mmCIF file with all atom_site columns, C-alpha atoms in Angstrom:
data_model
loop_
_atom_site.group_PDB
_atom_site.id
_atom_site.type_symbol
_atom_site.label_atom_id
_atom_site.label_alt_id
_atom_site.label_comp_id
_atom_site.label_asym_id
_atom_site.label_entity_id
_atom_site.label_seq_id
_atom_site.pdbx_PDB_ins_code
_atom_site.Cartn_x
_atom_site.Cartn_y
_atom_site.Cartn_z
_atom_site.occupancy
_atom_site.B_iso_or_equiv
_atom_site.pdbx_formal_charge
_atom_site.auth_seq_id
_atom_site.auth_comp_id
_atom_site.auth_asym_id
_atom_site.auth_atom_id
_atom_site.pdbx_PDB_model_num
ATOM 1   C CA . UNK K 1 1   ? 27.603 30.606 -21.296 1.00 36.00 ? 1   UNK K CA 1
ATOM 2   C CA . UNK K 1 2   ? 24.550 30.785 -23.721 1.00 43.00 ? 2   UNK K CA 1
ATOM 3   C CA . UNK K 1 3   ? 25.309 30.339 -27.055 1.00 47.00 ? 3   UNK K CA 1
ATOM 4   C CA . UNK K 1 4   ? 23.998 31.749 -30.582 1.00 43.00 ? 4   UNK K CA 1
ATOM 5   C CA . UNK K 1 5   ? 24.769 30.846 -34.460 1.00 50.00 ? 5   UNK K CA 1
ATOM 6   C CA . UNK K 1 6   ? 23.187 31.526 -37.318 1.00 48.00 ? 6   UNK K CA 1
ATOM 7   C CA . UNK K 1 7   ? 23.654 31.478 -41.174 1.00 47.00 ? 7   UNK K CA 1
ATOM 8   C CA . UNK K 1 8   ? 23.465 33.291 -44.275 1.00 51.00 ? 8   UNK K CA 1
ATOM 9   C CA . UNK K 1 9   ? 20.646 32.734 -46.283 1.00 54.00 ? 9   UNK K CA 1
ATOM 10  C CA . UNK K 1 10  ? 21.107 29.631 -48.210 1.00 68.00 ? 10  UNK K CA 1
ATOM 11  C CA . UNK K 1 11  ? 19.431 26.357 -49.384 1.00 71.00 ? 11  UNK K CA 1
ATOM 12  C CA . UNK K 1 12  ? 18.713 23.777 -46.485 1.00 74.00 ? 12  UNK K CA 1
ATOM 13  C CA . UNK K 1 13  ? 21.120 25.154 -44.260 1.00 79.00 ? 13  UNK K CA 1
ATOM 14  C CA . UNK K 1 14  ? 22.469 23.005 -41.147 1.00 79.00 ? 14  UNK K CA 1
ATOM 15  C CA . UNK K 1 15  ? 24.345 22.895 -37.799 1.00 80.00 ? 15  UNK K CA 1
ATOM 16  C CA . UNK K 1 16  ? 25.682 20.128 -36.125 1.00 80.00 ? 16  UNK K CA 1
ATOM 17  C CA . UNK K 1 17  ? 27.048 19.046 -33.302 1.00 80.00 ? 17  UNK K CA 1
ATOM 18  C CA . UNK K 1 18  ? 29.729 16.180 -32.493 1.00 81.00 ? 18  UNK K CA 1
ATOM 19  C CA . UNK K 1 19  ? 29.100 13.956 -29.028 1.00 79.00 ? 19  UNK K CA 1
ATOM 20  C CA . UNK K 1 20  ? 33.017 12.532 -30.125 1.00 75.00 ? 20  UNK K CA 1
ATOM 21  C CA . UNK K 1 21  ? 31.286 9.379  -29.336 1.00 77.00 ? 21  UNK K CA 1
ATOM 22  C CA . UNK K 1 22  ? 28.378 7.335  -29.708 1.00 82.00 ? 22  UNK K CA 1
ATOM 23  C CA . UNK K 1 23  ? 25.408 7.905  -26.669 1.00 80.00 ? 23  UNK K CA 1
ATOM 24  C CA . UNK K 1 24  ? 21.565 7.551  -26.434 1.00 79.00 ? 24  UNK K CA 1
ATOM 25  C CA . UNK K 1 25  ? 19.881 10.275 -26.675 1.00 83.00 ? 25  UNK K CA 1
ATOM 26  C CA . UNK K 1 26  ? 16.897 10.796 -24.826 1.00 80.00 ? 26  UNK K CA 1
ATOM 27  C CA . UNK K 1 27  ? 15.858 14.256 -25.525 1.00 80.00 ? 27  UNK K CA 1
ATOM 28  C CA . UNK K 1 28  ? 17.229 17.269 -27.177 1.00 82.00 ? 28  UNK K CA 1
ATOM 29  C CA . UNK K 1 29  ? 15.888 20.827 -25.688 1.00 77.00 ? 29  UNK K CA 1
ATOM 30  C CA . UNK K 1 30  ? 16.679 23.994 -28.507 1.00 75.00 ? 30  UNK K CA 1
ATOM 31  C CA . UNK K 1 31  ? 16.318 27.520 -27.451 1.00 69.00 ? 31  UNK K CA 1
ATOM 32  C CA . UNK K 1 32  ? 15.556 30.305 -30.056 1.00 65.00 ? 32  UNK K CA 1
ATOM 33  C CA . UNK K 1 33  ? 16.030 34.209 -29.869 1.00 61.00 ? 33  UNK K CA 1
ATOM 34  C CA . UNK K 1 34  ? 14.230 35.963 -28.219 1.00 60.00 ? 34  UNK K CA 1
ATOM 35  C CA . UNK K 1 35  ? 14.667 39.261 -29.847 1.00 56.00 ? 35  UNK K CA 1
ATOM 36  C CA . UNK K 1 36  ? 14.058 38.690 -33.037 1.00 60.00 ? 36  UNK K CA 1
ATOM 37  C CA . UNK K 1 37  ? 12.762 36.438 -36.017 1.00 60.00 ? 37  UNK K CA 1
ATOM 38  C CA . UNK K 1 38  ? 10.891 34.230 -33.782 1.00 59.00 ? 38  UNK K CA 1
ATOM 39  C CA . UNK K 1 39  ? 9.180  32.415 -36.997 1.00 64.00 ? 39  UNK K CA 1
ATOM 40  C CA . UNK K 1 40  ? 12.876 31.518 -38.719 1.00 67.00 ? 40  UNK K CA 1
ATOM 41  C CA . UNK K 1 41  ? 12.599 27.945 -36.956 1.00 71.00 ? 41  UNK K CA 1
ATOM 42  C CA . UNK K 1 42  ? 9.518  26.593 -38.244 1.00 73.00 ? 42  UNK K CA 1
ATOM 43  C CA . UNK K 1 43  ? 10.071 23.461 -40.488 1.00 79.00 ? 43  UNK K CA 1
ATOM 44  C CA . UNK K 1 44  ? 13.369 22.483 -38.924 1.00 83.00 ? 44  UNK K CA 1
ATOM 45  C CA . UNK K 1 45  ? 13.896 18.885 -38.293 1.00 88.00 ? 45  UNK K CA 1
ATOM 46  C CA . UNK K 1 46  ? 16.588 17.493 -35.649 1.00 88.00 ? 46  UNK K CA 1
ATOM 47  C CA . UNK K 1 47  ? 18.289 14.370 -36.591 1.00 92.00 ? 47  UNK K CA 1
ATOM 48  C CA . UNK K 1 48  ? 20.655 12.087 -34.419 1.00 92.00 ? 48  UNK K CA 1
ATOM 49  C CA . UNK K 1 49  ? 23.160 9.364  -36.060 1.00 91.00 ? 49  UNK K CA 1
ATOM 50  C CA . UNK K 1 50  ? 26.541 8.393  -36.954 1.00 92.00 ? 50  UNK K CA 1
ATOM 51  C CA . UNK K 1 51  ? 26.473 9.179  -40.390 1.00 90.00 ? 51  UNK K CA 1
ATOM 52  C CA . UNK K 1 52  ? 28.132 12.443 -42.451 1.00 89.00 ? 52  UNK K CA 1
ATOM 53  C CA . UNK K 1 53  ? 26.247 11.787 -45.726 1.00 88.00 ? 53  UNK K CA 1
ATOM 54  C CA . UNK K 1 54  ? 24.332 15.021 -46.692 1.00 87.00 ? 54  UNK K CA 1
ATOM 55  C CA . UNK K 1 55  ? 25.667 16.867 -43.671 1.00 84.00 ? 55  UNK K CA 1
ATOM 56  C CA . UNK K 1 56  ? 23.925 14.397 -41.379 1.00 88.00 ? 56  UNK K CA 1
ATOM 57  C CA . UNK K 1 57  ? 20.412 14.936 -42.181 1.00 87.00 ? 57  UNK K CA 1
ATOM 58  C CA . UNK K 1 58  ? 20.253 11.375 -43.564 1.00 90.00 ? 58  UNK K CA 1
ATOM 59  C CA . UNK K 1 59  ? 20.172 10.271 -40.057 1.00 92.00 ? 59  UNK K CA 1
ATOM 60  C CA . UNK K 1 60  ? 16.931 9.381  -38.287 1.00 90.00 ? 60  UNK K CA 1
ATOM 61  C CA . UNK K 1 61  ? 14.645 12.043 -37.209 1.00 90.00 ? 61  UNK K CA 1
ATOM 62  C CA . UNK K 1 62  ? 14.213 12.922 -33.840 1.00 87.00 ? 62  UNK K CA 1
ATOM 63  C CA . UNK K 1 63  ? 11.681 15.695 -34.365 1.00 85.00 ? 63  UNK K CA 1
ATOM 64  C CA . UNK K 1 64  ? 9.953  18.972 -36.747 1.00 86.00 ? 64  UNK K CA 1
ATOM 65  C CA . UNK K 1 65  ? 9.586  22.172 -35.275 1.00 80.00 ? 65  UNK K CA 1
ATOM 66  C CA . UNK K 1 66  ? 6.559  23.101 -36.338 1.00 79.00 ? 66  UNK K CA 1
ATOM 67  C CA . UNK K 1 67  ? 5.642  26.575 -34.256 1.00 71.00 ? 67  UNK K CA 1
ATOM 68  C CA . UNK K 1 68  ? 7.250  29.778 -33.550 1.00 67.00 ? 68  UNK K CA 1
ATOM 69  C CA . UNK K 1 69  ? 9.905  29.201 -30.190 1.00 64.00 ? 69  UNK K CA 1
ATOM 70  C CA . UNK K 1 70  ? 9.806  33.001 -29.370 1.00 64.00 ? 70  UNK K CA 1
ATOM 71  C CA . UNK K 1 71  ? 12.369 32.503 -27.374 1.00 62.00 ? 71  UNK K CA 1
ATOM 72  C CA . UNK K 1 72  ? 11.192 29.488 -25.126 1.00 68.00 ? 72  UNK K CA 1
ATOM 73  C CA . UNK K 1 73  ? 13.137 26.065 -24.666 1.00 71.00 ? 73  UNK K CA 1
ATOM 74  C CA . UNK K 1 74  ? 11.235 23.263 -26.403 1.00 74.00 ? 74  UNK K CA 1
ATOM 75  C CA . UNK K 1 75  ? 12.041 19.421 -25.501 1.00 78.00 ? 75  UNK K CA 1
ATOM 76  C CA . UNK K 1 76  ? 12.170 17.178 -28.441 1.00 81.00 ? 76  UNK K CA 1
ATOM 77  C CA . UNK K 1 77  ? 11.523 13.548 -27.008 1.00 82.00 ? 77  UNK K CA 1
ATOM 78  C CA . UNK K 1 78  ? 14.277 11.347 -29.082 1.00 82.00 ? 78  UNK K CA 1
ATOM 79  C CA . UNK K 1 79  ? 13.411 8.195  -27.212 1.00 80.00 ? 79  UNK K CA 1
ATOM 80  C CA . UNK K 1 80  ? 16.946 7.142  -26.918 1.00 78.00 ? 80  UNK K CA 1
ATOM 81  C CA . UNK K 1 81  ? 18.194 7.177  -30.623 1.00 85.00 ? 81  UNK K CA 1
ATOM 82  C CA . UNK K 1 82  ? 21.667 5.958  -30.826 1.00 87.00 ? 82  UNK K CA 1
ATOM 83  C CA . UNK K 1 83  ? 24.150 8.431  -32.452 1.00 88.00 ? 83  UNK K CA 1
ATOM 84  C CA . UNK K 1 84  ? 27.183 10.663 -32.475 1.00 87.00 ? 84  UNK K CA 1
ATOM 85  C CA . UNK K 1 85  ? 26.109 13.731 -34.313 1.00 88.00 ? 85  UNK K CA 1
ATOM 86  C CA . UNK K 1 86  ? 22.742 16.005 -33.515 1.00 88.00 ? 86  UNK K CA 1
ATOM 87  C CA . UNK K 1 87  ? 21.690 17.843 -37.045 1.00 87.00 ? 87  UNK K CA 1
ATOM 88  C CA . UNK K 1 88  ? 19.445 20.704 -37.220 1.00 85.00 ? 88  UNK K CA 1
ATOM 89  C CA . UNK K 1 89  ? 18.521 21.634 -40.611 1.00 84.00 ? 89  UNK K CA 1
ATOM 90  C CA . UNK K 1 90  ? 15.948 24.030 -42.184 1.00 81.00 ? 90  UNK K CA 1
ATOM 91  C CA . UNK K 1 91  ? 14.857 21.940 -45.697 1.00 82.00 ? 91  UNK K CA 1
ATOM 92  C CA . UNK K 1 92  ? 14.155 24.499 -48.451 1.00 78.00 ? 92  UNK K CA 1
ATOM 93  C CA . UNK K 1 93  ? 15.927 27.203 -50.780 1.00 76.00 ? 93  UNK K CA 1
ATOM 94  C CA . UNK K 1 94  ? 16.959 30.345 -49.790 1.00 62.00 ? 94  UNK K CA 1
ATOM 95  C CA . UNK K 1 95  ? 16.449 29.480 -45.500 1.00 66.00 ? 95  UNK K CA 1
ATOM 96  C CA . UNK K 1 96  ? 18.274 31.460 -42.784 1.00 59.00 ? 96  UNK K CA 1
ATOM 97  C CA . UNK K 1 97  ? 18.636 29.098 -39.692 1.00 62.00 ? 97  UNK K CA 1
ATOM 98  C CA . UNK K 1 98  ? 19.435 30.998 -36.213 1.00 60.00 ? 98  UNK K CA 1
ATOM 99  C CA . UNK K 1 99  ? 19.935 28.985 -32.708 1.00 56.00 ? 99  UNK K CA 1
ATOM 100 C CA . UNK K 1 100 ? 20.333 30.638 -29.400 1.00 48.00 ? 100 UNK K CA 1
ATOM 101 C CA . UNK K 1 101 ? 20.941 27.393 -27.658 1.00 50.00 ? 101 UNK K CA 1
ATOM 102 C CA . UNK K 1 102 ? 20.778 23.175 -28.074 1.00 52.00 ? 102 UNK K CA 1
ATOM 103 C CA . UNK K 1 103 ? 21.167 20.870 -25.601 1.00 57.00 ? 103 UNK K CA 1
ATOM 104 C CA . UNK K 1 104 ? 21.437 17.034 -26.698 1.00 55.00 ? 104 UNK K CA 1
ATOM 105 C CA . UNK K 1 105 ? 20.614 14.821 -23.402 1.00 60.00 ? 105 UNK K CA 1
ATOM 106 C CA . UNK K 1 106 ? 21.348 11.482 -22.696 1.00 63.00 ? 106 UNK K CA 1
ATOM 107 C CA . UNK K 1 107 ? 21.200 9.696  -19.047 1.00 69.00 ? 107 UNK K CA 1
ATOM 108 C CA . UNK K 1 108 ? 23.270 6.447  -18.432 1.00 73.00 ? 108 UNK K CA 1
ATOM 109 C CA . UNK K 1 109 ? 22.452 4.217  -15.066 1.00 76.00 ? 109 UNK K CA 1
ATOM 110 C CA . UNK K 1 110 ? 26.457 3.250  -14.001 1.00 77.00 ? 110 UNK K CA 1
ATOM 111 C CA . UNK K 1 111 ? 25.675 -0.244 -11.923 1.00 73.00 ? 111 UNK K CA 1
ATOM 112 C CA . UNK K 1 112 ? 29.232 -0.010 -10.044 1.00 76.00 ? 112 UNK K CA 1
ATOM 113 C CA . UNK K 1 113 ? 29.698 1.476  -6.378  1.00 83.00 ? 113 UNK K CA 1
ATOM 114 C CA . UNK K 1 114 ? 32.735 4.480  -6.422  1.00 85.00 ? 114 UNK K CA 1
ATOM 115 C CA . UNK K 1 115 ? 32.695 7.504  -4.345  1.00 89.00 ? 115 UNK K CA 1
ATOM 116 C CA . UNK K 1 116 ? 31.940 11.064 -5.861  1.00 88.00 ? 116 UNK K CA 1
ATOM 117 C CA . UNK K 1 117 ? 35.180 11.608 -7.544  1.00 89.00 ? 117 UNK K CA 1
ATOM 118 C CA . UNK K 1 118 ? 35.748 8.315  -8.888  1.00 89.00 ? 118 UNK K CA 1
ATOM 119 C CA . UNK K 1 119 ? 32.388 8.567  -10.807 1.00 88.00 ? 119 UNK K CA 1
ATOM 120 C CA . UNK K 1 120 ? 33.308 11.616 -11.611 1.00 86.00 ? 120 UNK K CA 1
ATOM 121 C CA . UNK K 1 121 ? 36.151 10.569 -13.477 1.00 88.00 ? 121 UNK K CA 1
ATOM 122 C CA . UNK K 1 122 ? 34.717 7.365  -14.367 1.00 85.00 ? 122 UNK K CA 1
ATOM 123 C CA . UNK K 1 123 ? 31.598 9.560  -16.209 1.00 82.00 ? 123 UNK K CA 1
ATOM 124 C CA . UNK K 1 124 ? 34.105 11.404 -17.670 1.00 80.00 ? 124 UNK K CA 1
ATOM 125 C CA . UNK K 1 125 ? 36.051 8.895  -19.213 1.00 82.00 ? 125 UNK K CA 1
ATOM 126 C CA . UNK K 1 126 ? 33.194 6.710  -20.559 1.00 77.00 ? 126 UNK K CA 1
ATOM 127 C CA . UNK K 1 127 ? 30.627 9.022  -20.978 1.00 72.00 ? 127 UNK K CA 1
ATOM 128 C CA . UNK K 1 128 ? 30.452 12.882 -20.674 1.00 73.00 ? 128 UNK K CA 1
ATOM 129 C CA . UNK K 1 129 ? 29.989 14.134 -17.457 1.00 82.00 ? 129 UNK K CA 1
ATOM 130 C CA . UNK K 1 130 ? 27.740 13.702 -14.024 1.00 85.00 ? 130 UNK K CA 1
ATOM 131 C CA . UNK K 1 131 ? 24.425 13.979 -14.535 1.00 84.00 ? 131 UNK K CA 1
ATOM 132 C CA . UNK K 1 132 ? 23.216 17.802 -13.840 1.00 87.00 ? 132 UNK K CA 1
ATOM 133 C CA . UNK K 1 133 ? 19.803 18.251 -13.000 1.00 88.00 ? 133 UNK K CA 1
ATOM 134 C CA . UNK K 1 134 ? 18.707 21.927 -14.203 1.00 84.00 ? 134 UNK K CA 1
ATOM 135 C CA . UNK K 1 135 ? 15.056 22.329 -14.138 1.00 85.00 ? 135 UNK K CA 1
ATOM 136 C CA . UNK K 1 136 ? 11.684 20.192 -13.047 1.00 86.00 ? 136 UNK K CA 1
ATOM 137 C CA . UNK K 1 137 ? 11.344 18.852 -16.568 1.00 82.00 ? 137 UNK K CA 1
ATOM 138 C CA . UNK K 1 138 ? 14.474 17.553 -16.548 1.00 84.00 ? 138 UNK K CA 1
ATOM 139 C CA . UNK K 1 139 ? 13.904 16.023 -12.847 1.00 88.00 ? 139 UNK K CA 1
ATOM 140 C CA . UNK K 1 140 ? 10.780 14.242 -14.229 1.00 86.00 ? 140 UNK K CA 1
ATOM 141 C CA . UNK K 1 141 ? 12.996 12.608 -16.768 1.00 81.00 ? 141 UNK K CA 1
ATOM 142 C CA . UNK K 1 142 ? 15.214 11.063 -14.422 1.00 84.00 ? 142 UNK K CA 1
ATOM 143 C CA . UNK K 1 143 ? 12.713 10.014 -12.106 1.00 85.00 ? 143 UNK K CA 1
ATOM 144 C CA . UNK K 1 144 ? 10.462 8.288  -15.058 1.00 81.00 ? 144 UNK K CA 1
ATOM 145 C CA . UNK K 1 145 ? 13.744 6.494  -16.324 1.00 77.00 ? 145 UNK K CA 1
ATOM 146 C CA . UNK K 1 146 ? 14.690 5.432  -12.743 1.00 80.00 ? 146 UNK K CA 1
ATOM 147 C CA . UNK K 1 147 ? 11.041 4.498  -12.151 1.00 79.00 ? 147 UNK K CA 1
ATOM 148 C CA . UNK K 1 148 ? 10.254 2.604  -15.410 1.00 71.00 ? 148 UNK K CA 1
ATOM 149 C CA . UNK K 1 149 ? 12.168 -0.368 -16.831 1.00 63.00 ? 149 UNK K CA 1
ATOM 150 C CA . UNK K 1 150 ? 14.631 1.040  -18.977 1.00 64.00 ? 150 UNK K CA 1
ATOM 151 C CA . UNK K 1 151 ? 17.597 0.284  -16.699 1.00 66.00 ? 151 UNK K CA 1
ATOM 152 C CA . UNK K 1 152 ? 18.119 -1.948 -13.791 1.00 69.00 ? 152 UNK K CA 1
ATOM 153 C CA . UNK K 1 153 ? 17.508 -1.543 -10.589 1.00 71.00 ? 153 UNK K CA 1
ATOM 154 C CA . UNK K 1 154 ? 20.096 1.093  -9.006  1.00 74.00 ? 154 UNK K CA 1
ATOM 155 C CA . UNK K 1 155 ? 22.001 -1.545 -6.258  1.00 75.00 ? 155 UNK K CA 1
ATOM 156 C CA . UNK K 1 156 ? 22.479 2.058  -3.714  1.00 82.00 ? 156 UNK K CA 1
ATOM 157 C CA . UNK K 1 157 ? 19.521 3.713  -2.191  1.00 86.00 ? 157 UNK K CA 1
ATOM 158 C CA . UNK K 1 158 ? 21.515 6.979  -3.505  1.00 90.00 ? 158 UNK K CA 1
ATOM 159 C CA . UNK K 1 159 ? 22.906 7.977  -7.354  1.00 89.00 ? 159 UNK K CA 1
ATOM 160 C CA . UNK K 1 160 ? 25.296 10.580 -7.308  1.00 91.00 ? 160 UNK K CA 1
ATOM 161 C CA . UNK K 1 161 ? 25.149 13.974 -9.112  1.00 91.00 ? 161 UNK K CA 1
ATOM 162 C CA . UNK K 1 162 ? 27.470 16.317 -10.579 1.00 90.00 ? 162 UNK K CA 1
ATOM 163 C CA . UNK K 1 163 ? 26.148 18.499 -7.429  1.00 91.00 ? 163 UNK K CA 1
ATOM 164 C CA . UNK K 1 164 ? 29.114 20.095 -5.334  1.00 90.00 ? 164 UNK K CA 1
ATOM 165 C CA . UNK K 1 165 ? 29.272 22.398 -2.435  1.00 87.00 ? 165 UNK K CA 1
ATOM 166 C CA . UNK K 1 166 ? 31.930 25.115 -2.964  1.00 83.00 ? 166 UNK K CA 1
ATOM 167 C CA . UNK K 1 167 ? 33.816 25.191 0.279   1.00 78.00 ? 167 UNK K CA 1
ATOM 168 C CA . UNK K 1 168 ? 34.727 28.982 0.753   1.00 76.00 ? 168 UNK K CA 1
ATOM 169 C CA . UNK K 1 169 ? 31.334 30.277 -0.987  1.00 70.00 ? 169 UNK K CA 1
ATOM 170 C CA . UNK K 1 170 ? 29.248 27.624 0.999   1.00 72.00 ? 170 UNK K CA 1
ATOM 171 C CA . UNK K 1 171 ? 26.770 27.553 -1.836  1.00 83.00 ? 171 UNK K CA 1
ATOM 172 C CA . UNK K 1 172 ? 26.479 24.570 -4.554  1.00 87.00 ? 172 UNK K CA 1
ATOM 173 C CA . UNK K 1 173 ? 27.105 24.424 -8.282  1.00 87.00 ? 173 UNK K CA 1
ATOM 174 C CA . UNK K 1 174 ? 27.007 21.786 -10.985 1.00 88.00 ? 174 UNK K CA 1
ATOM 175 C CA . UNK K 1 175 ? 30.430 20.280 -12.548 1.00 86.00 ? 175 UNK K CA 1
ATOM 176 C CA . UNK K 1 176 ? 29.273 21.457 -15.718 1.00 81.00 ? 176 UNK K CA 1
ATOM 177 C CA . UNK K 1 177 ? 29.672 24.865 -14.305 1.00 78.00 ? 177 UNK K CA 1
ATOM 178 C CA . UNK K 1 178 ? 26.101 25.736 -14.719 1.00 78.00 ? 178 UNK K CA 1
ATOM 179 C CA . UNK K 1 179 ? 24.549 27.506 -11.025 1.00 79.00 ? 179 UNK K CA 1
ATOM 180 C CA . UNK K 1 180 ? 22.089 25.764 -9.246  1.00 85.00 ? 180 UNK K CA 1
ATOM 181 C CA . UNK K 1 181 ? 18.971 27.591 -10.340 1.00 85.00 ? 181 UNK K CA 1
ATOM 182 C CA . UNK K 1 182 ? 16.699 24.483 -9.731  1.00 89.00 ? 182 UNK K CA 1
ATOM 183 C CA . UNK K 1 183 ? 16.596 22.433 -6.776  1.00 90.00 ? 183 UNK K CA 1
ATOM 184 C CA . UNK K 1 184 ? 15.059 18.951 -5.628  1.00 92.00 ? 184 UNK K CA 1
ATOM 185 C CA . UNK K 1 185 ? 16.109 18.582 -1.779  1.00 89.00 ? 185 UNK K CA 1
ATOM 186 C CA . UNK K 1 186 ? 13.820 17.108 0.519   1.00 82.00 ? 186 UNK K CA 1
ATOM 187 C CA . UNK K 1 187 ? 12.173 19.683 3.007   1.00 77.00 ? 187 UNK K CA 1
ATOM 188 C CA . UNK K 1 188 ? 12.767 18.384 5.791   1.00 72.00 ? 188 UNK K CA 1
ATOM 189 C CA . UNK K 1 189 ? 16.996 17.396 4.693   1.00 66.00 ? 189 UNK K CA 1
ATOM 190 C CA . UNK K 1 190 ? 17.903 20.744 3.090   1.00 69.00 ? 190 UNK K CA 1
ATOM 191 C CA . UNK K 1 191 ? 21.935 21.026 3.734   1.00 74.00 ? 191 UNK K CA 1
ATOM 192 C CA . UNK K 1 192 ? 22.828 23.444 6.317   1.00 71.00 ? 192 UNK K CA 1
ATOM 193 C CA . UNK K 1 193 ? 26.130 25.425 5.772   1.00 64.00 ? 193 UNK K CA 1
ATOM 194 C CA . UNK K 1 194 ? 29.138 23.192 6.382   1.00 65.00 ? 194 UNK K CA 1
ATOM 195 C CA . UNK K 1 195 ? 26.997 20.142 5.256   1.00 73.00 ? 195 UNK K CA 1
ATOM 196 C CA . UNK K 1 196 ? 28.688 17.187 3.332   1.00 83.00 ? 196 UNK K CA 1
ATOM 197 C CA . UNK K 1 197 ? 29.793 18.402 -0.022  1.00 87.00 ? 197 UNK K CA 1
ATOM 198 C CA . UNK K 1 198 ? 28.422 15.625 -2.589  1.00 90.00 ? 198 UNK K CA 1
ATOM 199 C CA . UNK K 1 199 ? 25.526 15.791 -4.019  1.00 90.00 ? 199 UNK K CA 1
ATOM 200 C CA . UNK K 1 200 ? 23.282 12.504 -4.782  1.00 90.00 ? 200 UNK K CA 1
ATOM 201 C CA . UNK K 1 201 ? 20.009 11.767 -5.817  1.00 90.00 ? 201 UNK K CA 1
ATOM 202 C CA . UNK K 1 202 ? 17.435 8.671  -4.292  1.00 89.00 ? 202 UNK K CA 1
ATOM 203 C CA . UNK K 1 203 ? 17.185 6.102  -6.149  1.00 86.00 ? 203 UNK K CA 1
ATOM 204 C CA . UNK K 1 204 ? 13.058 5.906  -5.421  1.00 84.00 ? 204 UNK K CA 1
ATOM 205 C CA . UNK K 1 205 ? 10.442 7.478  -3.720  1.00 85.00 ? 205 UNK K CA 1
ATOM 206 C CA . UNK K 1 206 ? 10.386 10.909 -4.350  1.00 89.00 ? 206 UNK K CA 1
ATOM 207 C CA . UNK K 1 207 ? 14.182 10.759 -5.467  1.00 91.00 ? 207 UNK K CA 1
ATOM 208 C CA . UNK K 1 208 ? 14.888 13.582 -3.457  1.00 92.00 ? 208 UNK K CA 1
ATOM 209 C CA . UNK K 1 209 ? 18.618 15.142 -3.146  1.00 92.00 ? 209 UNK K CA 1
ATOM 210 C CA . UNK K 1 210 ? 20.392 14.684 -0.569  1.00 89.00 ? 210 UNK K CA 1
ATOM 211 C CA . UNK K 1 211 ? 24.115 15.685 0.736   1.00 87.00 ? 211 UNK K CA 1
ATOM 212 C CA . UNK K 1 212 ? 26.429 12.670 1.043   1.00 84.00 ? 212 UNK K CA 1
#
């Protein structure tokens, strides 16, 4: 479900949001209204870190929003800045600071071989969740931190996703419980109904999905 806060009109005010653990995070994407005050973001800063001190905004800076959203999703490249807590905060007296939506996004390479629901619980337990693959921007991540040398070499010529086919609906949703608005699958390997119900990604060429 989409989510909005805001806050009364007050010196530097800030939201923030708690991973419960430490992660790298590789890129945050923030969402303003759309139907109103489409200049109140300008001048905010993100930061990402493990400290409290001044409501978290003595953590390092991840990026400055520095144009009107009006309403679109912007992608703040964090380049994989350790920390538990994401900040936003609007520096200044008498600021009003309104978010539709933030997103804090952070993709881990797990070298161990487990079927679908082991990783899913493994993910769960160590991490946060399968990786969900929403849009083309965030399928051009993946693919330029599997392609790069960031991580190791995946040791399966398939990663799994958090991509499952609902068996009485026949149609495929993330674990998240976002719906599958995007989609990489190769032409030519599209699932047909009653295909397997795991989703996976290649781990090369033009990591195409593909039902397991």
């Amino acid at each position: 479900m989409p989510e909005c806060s805001h806050s009364a009109h007050e010196a530097s005010p800030w939201w923030s949001v708690d991973l419960l653990d430490v992660h790298r995070v590789t890129t945050v994407n923030i969402t303003s209204r759309v139907d109103c005050c489409p200049d109140q973001m300008n001048g905010a800063e993100i930061h990402i870190g493990n400290s409290l001190e001044n409501n978290g905004t003595i953590n390092s800076r991840c990026g400055v929003i520095y144009h009107n959203l009006g309403g679109e999703t912007h992608t703040f490249q964090c380049n994989e800045t350790e920390g538990r807590y994401i900040t936003v905060v609007i520096p200044g007296p008498n600021k009003f600071l309104i978010l539709f939506l933030i997103r804090g996004r952070n993709v881990t390479v797990v070298i161990k071989r487990l079927c679908w629901s082991d990783a899913l619980f493994y993910c769960r337990d160590h991490y946060w969740d399968l990786l969900s693959v929403r849009s083309e921007d965030e399928q051009r991540e993946v693919e330029d931190l599997l392609g790069g040398s960031r991580v190791p070499p995946p040791s399966t010529p398939h990663l799994w996703l958090g991509l499952r086919r609902s068996l009485m609906a026949d149609r495929w949703y993330w674990m998240t419980g976002d719906h599958m608005d995007f989609s990489h699958w190769e032409r030519w390997a599209a699932p047909k109904q009653h295909s397997s119900p795991c989703g996976a990604l290649a781990s090369g060429g033009g990591f195409f999905w593909r039902d397991r």
